[in-house]
PDB file of C-alpha atoms in Angstrom:
ATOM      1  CA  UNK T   1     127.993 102.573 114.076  1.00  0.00           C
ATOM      2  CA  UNK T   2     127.949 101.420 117.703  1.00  0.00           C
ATOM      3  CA  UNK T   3     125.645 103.877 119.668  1.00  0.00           C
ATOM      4  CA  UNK T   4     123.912 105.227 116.883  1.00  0.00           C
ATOM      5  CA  UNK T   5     120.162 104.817 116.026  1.00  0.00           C
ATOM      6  CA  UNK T   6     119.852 102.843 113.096  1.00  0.00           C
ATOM      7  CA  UNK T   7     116.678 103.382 110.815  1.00  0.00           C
ATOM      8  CA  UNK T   8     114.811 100.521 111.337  1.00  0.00           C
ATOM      9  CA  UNK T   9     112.197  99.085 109.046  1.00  0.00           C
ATOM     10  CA  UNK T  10     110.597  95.688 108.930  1.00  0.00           C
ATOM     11  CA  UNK T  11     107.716  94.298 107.242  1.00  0.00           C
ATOM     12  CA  UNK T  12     105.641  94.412 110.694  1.00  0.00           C
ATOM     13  CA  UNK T  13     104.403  97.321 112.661  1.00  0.00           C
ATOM     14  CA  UNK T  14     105.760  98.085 115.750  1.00  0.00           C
ATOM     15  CA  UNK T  15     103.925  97.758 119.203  1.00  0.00           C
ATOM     16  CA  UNK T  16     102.803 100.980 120.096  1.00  0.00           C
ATOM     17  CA  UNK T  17     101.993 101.382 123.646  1.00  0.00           C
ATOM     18  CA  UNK T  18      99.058 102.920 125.373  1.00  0.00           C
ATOM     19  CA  UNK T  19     101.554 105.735 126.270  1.00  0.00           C
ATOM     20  CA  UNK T  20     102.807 106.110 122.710  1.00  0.00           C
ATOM     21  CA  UNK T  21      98.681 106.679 121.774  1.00  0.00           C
ATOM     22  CA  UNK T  22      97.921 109.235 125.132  1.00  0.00           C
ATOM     23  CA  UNK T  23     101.475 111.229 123.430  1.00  0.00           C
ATOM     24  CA  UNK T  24      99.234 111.099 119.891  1.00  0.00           C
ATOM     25  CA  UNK T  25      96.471 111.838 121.515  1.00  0.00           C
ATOM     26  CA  UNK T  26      97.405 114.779 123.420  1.00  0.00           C
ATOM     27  CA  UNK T  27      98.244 116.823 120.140  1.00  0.00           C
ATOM     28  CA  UNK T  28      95.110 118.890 119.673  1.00  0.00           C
ATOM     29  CA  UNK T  29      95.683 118.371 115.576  1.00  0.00           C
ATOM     30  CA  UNK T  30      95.863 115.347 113.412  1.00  0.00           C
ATOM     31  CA  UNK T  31      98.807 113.181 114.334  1.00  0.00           C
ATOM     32  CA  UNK T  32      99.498 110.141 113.526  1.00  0.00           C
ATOM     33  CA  UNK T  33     102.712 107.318 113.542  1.00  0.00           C
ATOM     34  CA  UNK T  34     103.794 105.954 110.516  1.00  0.00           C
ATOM     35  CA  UNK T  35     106.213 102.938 109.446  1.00  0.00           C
ATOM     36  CA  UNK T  36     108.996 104.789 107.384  1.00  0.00           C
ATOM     37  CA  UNK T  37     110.006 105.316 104.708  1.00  0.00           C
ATOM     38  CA  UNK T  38     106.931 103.264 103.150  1.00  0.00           C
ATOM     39  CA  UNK T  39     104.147 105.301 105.194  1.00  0.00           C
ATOM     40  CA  UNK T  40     101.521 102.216 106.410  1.00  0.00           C
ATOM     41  CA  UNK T  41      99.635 103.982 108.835  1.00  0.00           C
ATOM     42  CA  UNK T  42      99.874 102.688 112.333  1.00  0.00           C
ATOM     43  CA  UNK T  43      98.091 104.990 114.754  1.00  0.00           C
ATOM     44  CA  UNK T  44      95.887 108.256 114.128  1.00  0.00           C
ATOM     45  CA  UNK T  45      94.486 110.421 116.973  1.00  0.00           C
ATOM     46  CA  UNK T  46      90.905 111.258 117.403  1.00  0.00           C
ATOM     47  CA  UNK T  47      91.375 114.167 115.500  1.00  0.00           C
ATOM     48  CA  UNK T  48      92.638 112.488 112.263  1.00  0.00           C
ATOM     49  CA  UNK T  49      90.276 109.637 112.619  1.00  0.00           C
ATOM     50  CA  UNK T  50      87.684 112.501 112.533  1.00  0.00           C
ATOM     51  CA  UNK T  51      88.688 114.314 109.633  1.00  0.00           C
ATOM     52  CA  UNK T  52      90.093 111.606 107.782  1.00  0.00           C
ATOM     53  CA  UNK T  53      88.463 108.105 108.427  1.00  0.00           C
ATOM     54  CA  UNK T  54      89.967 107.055 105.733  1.00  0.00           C
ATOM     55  CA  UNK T  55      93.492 107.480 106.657  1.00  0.00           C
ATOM     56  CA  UNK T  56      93.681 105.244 109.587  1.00  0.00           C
ATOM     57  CA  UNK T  57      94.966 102.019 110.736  1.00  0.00           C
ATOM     58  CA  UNK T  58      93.877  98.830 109.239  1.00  0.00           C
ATOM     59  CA  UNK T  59      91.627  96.150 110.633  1.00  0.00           C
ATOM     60  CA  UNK T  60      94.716  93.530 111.709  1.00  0.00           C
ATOM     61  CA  UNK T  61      92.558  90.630 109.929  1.00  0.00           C
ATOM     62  CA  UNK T  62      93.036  92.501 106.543  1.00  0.00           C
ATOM     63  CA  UNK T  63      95.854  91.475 103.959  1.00  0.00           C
ATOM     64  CA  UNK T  64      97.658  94.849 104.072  1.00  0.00           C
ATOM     65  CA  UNK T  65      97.992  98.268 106.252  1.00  0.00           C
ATOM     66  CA  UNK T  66      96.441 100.891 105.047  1.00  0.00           C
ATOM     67  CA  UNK T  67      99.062 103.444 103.375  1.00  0.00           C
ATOM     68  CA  UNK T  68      99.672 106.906 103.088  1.00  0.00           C
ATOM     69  CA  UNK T  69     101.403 106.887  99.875  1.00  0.00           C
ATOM     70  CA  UNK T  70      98.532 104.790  98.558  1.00  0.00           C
ATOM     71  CA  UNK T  71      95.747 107.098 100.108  1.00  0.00           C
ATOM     72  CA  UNK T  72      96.953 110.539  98.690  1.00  0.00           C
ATOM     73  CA  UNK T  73      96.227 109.101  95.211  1.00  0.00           C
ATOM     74  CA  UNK T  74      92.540 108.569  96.300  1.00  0.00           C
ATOM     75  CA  UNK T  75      89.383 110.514  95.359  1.00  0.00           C
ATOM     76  CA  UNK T  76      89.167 111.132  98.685  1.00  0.00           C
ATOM     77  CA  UNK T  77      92.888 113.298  99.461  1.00  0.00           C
ATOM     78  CA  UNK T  78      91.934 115.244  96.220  1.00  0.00           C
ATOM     79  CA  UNK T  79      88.798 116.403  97.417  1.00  0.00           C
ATOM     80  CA  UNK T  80      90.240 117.040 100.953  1.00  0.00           C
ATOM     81  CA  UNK T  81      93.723 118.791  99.950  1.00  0.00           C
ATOM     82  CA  UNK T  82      93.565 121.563  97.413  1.00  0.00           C
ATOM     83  CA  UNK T  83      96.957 121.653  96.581  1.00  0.00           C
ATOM     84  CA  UNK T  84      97.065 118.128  96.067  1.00  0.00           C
ATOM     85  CA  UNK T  85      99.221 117.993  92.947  1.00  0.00           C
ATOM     86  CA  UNK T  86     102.048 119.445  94.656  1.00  0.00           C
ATOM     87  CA  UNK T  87     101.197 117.505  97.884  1.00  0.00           C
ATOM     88  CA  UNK T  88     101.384 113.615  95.880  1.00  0.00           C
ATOM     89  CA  UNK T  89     104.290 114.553  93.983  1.00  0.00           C
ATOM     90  CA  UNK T  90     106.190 115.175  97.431  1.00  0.00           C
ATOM     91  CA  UNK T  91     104.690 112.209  99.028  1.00  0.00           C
ATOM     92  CA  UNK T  92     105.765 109.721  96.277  1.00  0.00           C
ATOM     93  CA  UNK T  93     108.874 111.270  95.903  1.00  0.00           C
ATOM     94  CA  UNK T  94     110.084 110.622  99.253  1.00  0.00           C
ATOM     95  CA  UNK T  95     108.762 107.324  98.838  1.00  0.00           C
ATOM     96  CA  UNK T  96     110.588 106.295  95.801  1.00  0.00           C
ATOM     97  CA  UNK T  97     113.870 108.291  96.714  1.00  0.00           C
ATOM     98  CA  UNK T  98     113.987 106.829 100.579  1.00  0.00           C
ATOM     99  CA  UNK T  99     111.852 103.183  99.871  1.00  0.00           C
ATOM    100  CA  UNK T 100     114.426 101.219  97.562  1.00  0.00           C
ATOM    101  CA  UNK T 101     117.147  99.552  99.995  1.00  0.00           C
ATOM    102  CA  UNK T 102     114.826 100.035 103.209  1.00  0.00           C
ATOM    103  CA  UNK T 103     111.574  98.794 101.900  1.00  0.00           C
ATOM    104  CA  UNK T 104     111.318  95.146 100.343  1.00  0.00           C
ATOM    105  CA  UNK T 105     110.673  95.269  96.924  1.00  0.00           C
ATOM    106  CA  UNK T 106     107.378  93.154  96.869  1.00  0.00           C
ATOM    107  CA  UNK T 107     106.048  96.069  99.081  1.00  0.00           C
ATOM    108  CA  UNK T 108     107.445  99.159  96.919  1.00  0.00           C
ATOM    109  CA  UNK T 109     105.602  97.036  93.923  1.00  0.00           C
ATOM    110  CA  UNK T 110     102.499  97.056  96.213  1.00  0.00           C
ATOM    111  CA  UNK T 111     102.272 100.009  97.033  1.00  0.00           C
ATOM    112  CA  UNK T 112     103.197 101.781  93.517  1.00  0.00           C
ATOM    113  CA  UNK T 113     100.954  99.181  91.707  1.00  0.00           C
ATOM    114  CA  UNK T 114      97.949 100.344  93.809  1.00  0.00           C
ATOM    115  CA  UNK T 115      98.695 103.941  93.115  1.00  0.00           C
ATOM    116  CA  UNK T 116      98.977 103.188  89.498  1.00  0.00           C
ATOM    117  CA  UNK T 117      95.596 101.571  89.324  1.00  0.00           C
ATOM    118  CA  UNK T 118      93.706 104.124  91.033  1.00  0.00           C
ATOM    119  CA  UNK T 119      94.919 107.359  88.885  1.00  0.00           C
ATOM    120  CA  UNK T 120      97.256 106.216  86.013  1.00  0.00           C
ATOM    121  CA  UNK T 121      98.021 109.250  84.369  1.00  0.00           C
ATOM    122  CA  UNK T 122      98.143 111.381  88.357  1.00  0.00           C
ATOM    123  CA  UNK T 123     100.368 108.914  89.578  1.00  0.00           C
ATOM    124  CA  UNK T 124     102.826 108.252  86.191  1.00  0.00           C
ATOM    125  CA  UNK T 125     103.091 112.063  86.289  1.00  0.00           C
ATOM    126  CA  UNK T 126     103.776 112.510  90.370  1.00  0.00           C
ATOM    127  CA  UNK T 127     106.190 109.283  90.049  1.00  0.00           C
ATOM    128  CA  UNK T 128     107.854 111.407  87.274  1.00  0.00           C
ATOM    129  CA  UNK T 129     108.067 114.889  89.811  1.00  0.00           C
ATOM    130  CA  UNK T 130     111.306 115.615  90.561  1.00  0.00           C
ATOM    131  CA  UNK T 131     110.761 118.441  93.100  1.00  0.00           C
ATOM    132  CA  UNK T 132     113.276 120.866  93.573  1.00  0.00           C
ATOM    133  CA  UNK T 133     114.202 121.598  96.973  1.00  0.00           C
ATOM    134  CA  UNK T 134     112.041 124.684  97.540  1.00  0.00           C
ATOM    135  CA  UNK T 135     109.095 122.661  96.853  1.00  0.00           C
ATOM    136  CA  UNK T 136     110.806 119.178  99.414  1.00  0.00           C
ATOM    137  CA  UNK T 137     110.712 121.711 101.858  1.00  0.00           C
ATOM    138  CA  UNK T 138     107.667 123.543 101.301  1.00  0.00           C
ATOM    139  CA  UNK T 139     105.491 121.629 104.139  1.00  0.00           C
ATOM    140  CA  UNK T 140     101.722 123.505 103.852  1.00  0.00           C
ATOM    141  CA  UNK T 141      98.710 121.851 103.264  1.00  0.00           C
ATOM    142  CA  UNK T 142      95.691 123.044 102.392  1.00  0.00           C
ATOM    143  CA  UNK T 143      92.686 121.425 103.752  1.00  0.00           C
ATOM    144  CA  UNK T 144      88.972 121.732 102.879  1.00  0.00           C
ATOM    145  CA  UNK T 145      88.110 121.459 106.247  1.00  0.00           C
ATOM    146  CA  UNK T 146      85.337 118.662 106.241  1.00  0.00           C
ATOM    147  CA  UNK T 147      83.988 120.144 109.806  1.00  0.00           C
ATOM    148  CA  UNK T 148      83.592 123.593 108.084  1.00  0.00           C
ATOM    149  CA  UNK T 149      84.343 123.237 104.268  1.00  0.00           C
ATOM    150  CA  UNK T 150      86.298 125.989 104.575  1.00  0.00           C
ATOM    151  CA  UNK T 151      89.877 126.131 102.654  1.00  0.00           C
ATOM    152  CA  UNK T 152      92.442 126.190 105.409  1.00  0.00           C
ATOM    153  CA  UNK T 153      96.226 126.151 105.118  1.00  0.00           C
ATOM    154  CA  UNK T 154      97.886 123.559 107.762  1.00  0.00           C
ATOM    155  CA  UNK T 155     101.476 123.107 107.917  1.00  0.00           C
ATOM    156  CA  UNK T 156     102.846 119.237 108.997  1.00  0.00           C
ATOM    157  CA  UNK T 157     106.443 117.606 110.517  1.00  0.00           C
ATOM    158  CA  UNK T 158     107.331 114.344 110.423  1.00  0.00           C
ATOM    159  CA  UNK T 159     108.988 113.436 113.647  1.00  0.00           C
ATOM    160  CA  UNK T 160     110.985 110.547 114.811  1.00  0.00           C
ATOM    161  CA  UNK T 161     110.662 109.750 118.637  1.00  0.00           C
ATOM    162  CA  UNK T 162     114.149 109.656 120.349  1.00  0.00           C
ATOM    163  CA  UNK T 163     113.620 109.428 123.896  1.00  0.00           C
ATOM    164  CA  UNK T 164     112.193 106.288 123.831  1.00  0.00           C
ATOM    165  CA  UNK T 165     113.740 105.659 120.484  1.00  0.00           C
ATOM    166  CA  UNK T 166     110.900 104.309 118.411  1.00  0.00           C
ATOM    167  CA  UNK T 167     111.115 102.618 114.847  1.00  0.00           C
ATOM    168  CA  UNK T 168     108.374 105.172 113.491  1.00  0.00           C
ATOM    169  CA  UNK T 169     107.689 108.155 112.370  1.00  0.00           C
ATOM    170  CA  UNK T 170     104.915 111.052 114.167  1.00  0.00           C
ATOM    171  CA  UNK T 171     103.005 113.414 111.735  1.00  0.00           C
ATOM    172  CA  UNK T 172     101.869 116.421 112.935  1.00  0.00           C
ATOM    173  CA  UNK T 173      99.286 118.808 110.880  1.00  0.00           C
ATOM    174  CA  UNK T 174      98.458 121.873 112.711  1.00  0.00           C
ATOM    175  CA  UNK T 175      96.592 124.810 111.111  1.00  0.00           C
ATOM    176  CA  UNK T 176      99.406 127.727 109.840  1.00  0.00           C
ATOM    177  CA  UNK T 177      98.731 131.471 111.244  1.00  0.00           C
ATOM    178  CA  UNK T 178      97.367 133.860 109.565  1.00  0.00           C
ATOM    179  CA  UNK T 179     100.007 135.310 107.197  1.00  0.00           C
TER     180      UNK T 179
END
């Protein structure tokens, strides 16, 4: 595989640069960069940090990044994504389909233990999901806006940097057109 990009996990964050967070920054949405496939979040723009101060990096003397897959089972991402059923059971999917093999098991345990202790029965039913591919590749969200409270639908894209190759992954939201 000489001269290809190799996923690369670890059980550390990356450094992300003061240019990787003006690039995060500029995108007039929520972004953030995530360590993939297991989702600890390591950067959010102002944006994100706005609408979601829960979703966003961890102080470095805690125990343990904060995590995505660990967040969407939270009061919180129920009350702020309508369609949250369908969003969790895509999120942990990916998670348990891409995680084993890439992700250390202690972390995988982590991770799904936390879930499991915050919403048994949610979390036992979205670990059970197994999406078809219309609904893997049905990206909308739809966001009470907490700026507004109004119900907005917001696409997202995970993106992986590859000029500077970077070991994490970009999410974008941005709010869908009128359809």
């Amino acid at each position: 595989m000489s001269g290809m990009d190799a996923l690369q996990t670890g059980s550390s964050p990356s450094v992300i640069t003061d240019d990787d967070l003006d690039h995060l920054e500029g995108f007039n949405g929520p972004a953030y960069y995530f360590s993939f496939p297991q989702m600890d979040v390591l950067a959010a723009n102002g944006v994100a940090r706005q609408w979601v101060p829960s979703l966003v990096p961890a102080d470095p003397s805690l125990p343990r990044p904060v995590n995505m897959v660990e967040w969407i089972m939270s009061p919180h991402a129920r009350e702020l994504i309508t369609n949250w059923e369908a969003v969790a059971a895509r999120v942990v999917y990916l998670l348990r389909v891409m995680g084993p093999g890439l992700v250390s098991q202690q972390r995988l345990d982590e991770i799904f233990n936390t879930c499991y202790a915050q919403s048994p029965k949610d979390f036992t039913r979205a670990f059970c999901t197994e999406p078809s591919k219309a609904d893997m590749n049905n990206d909308v969200v739809i966001i009470r806006n907490p700026a507004t409270g109004l119900v907005e639908q917001f696409t997202y894209r995970f993106l992986r940097p590859v000029q500077p190759i970077r070991p994490y992954e970009q999410l974008q939201i941005i709010k869908r057109r009128n359809r």
